[in-house]
PDB file of C-alpha atoms in Angstrom:
ATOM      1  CA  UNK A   1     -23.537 -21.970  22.810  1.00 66.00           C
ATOM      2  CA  UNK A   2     -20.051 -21.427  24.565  1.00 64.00           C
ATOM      3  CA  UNK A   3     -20.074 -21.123  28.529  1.00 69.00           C
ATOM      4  CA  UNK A   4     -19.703 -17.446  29.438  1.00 72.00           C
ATOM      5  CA  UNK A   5     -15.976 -16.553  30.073  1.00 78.00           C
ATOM      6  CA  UNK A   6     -14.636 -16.954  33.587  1.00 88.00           C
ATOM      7  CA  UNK A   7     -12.191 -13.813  32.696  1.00 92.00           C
ATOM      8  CA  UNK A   8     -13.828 -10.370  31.786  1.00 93.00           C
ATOM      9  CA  UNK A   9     -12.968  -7.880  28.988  1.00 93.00           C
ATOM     10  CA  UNK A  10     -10.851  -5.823  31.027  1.00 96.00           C
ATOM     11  CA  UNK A  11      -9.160  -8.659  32.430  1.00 95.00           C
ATOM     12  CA  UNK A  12      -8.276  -9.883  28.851  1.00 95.00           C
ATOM     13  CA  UNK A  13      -7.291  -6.223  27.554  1.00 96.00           C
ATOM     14  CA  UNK A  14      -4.544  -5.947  30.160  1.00 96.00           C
ATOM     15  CA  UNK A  15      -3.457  -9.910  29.747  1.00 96.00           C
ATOM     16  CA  UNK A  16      -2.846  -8.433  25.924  1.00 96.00           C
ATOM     17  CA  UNK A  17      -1.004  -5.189  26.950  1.00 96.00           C
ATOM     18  CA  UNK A  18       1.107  -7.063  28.926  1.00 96.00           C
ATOM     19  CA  UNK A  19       2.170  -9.690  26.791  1.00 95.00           C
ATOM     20  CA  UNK A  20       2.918  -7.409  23.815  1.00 95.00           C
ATOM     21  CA  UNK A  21       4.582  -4.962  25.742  1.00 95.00           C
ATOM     22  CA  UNK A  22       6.858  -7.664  27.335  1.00 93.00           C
ATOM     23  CA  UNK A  23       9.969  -8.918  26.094  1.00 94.00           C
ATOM     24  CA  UNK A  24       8.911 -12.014  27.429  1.00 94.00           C
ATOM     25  CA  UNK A  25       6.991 -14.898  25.644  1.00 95.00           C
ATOM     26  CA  UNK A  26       3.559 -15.226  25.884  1.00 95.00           C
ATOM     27  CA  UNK A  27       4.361 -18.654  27.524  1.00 96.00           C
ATOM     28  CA  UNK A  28       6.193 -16.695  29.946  1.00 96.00           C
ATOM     29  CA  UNK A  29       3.972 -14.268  30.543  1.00 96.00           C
ATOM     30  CA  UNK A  30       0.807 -16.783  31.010  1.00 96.00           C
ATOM     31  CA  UNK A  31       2.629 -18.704  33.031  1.00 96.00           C
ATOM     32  CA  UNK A  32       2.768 -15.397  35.084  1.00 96.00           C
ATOM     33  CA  UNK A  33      -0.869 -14.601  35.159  1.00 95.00           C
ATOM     34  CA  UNK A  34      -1.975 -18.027  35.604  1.00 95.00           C
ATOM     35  CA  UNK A  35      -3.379 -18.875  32.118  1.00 95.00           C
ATOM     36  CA  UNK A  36      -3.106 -21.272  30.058  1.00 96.00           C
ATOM     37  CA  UNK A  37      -1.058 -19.955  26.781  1.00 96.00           C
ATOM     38  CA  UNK A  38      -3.041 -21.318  23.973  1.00 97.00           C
ATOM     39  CA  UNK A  39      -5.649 -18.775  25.782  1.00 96.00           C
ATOM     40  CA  UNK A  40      -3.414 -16.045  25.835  1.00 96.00           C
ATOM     41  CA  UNK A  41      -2.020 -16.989  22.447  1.00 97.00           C
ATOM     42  CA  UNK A  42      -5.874 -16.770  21.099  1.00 96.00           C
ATOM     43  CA  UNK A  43      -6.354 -13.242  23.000  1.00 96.00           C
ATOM     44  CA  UNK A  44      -3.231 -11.671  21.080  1.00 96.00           C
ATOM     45  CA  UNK A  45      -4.164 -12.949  17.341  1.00 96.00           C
ATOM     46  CA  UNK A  46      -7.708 -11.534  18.012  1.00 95.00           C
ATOM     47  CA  UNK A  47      -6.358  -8.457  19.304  1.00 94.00           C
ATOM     48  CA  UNK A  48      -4.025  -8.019  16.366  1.00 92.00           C
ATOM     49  CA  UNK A  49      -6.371  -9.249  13.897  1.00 90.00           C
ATOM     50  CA  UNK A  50      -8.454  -6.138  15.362  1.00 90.00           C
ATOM     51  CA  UNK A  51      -5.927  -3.858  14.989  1.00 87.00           C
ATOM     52  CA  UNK A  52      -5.372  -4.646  11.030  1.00 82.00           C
ATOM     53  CA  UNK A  53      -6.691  -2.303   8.607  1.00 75.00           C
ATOM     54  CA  UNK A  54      -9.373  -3.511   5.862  1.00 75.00           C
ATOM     55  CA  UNK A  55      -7.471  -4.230   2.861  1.00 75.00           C
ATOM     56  CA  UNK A  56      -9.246  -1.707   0.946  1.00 76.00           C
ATOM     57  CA  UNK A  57      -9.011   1.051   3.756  1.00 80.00           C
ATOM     58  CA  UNK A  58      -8.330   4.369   2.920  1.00 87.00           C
ATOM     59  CA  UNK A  59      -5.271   5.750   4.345  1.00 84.00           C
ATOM     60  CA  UNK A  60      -5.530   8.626   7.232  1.00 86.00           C
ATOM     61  CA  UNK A  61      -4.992  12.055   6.929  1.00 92.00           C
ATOM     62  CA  UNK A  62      -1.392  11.245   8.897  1.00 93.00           C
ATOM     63  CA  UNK A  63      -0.593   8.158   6.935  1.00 90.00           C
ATOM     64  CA  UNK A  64      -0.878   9.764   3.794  1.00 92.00           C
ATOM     65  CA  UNK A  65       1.497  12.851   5.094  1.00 95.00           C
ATOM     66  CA  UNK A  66       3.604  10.141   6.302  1.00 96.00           C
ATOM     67  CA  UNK A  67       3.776   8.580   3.275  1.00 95.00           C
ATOM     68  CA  UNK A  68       4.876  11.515   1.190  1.00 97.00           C
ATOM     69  CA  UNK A  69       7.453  12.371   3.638  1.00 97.00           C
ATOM     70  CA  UNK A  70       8.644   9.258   3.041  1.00 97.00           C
ATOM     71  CA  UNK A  71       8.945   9.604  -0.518  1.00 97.00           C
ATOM     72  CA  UNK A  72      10.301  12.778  -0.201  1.00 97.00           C
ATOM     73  CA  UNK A  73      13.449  11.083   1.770  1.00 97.00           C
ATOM     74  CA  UNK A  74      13.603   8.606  -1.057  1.00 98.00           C
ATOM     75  CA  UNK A  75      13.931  10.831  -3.606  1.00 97.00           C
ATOM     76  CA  UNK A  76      16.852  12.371  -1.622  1.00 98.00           C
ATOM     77  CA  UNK A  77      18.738   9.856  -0.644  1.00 97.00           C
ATOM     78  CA  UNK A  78      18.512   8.758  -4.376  1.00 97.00           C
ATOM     79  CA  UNK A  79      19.792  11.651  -5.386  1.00 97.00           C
ATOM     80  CA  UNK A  80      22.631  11.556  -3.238  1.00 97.00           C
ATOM     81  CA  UNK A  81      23.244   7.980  -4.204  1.00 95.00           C
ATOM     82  CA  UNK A  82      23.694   8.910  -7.578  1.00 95.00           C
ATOM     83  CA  UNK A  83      26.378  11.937  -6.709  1.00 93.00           C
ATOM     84  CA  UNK A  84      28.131   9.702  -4.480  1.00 92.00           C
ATOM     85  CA  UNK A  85      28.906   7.717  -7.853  1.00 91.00           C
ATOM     86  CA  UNK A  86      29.244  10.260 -10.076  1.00 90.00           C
ATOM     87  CA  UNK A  87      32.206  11.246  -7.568  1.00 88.00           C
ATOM     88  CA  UNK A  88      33.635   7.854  -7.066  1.00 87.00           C
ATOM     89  CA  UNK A  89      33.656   7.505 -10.978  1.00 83.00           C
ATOM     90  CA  UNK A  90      35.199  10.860 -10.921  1.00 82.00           C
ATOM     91  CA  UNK A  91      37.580  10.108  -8.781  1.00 80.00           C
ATOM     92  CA  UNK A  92      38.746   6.763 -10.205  1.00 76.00           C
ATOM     93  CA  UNK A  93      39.434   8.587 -13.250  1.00 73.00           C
ATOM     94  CA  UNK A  94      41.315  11.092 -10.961  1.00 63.00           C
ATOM     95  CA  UNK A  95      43.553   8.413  -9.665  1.00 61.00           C
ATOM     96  CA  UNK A  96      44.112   6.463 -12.985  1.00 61.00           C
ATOM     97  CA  UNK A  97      45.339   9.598 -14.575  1.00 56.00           C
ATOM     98  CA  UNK A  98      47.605  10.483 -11.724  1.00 56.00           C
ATOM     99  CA  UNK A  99      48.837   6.792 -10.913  1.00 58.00           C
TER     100      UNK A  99
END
């Protein structure tokens, strides 16, 4: 059995926070707090590893009304794709005539 851990949860929680909030590296940022990165390093995949949904999770109320918002945009901006070509084309037909 592993020795108990000389740093507690809290201690490790904020070590996390930190690094991922920082724009440093986690080098730098152990460096700061006086731990050894590969620790650090090893705190942050756990945490993130956490933080991943099951791959067969059911999406939330809000990610599902995100998601169809998100469509929703798609299907506009498609729709203004295609009458940005339809003038274009237009256009270049404009011009040819004219030229």
């Amino acid at each position: 059995m592993a020795p108990p851990s000389k740093y507690s949860p809290e201690f490790r929680e904020e070590a996390v926070q930190i690094a991922l909030r920082s724009s440093k590296t986690i080098s730098e940022v152990a460096r700061e707090l006086e731990l050894n990165p590969e620790t650090l390093r090893g705190w942050v995949k756990k945490y993130e590893k956490q933080q991943e949904p099951a791959p067969d999770a059911e999406l939330t109320v809000n990610e599902r009304a995100r998601l169809k918002e998100l469509e929703r945009r798609n299907r506009e901006l498609e729709m203004e794709v295609t009458f940005l070509k339809k003038v274009r084309h237009e256009r270049g037909r404009l011009l040819a005539v004219v030229e």
